[in-house]
Tab-separated table of C-alpha atoms in Angstrom:
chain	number	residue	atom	x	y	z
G	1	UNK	CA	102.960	116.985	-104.021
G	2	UNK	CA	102.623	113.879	-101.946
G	3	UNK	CA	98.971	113.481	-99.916
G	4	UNK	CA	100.691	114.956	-96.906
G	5	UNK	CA	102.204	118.020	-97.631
G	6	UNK	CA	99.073	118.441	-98.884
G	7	UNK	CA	96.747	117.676	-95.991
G	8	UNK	CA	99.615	119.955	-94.349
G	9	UNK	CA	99.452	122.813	-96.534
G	10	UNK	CA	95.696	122.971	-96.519
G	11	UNK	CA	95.545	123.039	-92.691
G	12	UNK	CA	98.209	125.664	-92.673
G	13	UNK	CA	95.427	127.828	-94.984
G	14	UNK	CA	92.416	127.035	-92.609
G	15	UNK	CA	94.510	127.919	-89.733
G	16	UNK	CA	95.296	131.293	-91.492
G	17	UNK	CA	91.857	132.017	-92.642
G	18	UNK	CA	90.812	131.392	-89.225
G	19	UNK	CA	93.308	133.500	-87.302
G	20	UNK	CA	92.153	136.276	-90.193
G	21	UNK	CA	88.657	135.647	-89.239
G	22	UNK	CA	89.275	135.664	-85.708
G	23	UNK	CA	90.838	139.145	-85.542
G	24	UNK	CA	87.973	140.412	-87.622
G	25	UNK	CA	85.703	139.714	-85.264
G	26	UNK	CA	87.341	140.810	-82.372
G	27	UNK	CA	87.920	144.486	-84.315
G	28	UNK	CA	84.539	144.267	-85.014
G	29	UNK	CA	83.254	143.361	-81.488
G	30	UNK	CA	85.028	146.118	-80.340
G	31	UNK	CA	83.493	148.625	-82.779
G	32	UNK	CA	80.209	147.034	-82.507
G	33	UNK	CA	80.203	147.663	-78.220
G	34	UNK	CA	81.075	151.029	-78.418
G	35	UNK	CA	78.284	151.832	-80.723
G	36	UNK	CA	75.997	149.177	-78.888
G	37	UNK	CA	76.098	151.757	-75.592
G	38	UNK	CA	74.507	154.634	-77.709
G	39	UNK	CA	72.027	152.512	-79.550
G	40	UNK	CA	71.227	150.671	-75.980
G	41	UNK	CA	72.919	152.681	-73.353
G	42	UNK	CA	70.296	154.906	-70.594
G	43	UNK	CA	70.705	158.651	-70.430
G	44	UNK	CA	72.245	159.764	-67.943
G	45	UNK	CA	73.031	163.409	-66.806
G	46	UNK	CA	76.031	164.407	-64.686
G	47	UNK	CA	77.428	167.757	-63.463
G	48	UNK	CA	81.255	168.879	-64.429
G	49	UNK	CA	83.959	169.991	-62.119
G	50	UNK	CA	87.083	172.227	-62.775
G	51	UNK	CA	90.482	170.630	-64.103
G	52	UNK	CA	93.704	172.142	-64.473
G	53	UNK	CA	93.806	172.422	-68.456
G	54	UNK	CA	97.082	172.502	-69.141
G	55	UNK	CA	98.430	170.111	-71.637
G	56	UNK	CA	97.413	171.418	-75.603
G	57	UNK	CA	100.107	168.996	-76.848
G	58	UNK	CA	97.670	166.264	-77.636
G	59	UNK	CA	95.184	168.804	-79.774
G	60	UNK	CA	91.379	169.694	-79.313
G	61	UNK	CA	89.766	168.044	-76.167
G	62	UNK	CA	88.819	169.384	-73.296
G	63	UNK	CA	89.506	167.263	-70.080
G	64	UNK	CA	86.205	166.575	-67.955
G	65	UNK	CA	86.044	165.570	-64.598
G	66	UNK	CA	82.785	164.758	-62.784
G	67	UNK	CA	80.912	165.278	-59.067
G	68	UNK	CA	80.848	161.317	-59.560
G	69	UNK	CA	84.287	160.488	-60.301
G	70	UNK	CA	85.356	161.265	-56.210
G	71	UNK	CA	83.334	159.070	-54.084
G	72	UNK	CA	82.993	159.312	-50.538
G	73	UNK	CA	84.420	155.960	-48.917
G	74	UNK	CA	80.886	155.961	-47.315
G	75	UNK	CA	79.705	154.811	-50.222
G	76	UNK	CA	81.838	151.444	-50.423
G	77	UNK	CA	79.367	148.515	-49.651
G	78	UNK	CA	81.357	146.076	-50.341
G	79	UNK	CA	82.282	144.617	-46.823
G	80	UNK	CA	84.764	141.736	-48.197
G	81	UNK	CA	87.137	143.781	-49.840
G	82	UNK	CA	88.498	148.097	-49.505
G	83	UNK	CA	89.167	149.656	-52.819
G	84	UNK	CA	92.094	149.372	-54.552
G	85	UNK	CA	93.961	150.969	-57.091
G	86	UNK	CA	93.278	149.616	-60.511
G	87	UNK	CA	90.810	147.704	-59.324
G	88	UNK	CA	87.275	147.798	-61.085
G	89	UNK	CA	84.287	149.392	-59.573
G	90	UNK	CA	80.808	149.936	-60.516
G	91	UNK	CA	78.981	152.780	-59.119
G	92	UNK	CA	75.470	153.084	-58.572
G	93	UNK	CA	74.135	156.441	-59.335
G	94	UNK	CA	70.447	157.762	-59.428
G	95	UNK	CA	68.429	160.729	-60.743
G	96	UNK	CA	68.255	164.249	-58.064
G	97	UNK	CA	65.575	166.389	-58.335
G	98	UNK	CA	67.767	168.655	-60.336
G	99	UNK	CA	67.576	166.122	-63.166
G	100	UNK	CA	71.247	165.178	-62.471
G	101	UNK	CA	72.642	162.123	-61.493
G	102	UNK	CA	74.482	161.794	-57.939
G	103	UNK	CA	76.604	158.878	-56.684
G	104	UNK	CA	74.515	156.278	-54.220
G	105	UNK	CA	76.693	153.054	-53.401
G	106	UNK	CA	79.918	151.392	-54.826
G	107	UNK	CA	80.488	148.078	-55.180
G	108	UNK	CA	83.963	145.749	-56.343
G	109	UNK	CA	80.806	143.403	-58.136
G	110	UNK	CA	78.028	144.703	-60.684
G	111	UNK	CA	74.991	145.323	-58.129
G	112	UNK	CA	71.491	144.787	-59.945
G	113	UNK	CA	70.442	148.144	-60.557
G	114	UNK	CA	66.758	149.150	-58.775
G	115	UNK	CA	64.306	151.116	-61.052
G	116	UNK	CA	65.677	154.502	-61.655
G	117	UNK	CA	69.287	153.628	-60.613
G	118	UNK	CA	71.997	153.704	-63.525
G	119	UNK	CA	75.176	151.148	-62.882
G	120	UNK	CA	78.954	153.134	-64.135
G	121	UNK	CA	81.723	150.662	-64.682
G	122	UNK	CA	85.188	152.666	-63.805
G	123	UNK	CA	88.424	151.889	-62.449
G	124	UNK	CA	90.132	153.360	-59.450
G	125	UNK	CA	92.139	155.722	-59.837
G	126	UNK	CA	93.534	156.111	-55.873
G	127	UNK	CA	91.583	155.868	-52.557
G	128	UNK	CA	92.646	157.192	-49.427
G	129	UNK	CA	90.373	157.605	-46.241
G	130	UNK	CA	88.815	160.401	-47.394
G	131	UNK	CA	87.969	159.979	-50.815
G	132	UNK	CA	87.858	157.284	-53.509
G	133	UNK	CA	88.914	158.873	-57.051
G	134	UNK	CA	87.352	156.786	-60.133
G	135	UNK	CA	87.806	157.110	-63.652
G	136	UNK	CA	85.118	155.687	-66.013
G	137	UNK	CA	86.836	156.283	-69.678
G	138	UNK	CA	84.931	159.633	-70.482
G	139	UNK	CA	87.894	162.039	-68.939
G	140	UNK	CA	88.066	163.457	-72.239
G	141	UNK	CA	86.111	165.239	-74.682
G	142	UNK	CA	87.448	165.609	-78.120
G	143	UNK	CA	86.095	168.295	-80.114
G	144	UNK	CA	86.738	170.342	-83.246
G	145	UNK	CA	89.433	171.843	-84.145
G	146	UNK	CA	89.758	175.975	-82.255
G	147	UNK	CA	87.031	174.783	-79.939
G	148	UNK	CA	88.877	173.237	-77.035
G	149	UNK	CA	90.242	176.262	-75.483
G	150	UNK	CA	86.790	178.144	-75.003
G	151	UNK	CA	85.143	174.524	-73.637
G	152	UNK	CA	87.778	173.907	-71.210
G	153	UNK	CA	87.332	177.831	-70.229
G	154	UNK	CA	83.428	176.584	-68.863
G	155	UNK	CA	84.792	173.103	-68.258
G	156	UNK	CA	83.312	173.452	-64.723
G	157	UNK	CA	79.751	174.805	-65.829
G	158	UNK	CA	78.539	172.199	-68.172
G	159	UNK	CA	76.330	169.156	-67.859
G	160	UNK	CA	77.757	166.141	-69.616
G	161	UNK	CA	74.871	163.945	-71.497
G	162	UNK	CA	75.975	160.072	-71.276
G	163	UNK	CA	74.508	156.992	-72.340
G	164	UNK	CA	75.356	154.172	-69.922
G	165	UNK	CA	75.160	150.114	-71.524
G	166	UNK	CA	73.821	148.198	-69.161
G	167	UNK	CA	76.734	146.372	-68.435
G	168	UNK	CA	78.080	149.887	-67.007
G	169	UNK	CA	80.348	151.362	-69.943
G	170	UNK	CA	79.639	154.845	-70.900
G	171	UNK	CA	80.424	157.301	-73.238
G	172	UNK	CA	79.797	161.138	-73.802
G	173	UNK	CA	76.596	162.202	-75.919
G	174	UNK	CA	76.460	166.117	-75.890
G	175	UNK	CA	77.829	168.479	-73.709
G	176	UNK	CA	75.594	171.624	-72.703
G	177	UNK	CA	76.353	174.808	-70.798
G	178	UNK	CA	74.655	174.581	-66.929
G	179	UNK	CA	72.426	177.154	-66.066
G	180	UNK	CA	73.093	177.890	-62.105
């Protein structure tokens, strides 16, 4: 083996090690964000709404909707730009005095969050005049298996526990029957 093929087959070798390397770290940066948001994330409290559960075909999870995934256009401050569909939004939402977490303001940038305000990265869904619809990743719930039926029976009487990263992803904690 001449000098050159050799040079040529060791850079071949570091290129592989380092595309190897390189998708090992994204896997694990993936990994490592979703658990980041639980180690990290705020708690957050939201009320569920009813949804039409229909589809079983996919196994145990009950789909979720939330009081904050349908946002009244009111609450679009950004003045530069209307929402669009598929566009990202982040959605500023703060603590009632029930202890639940209501929609405030929505923005097409992150918006510093104030002291007790909690920032939700979605996406939206549609928007129309009366309503923008939002979906932040947490539409579904799985849980074991025979259980799904019986939580999608109460899906509209349960609080949803999140813990929100700061840079706005979320994901679900606990579910727990609501009292009213």
């Amino acid at each position: 083996m001449s000098n050159g093929s050799a040079v040529v087959a060791k850079s071949r070798s570091l290129l592989v090690y380092g595309l190897v390397l390189l998708q090992a770290l994204v896997l694990t940066g993936v990994a490592v964000s979703y658990y980041a948001v639980g180690w990290f994330g705020q708690d957050v409290r939201v009320r569920t709404v009813p949804v039409d559960p229909r589809d079983l075909l996919y196994g145990d999870y009950v789909t979720l909707s939330y009081d904050i995934s349908r946002l009244n256009p009111s609450l679009w401050k950004d003045t530069e730009s209307k929402p669009e569909r598929g566009e990202t939004i982040y959605v500023v939402v703060s603590e009632g005095a029930d202890g639940l977490f209501a929609p405030k303001a929505a923005f097409g940038a992150k918006p510093a969050a104030l002291e007790g305000e909690v920032v939700l990265k979605g996406r939206i869904d549609y928007s129309w005049d009366e309503a923008i619809a939002v979906k932040y990743g947490i539409e579904k719930y799985y849980v074991p298996e025979n259980t799904g039926k019986a939580l999608e029976e109460k899906a509209d009487r349960l609080i949803v526990h999140l813990k929100v990263a700061s840079w706005g992803q979320a994901t679900i904690q606990q579910l727990e029957d609501r009292k009213d």
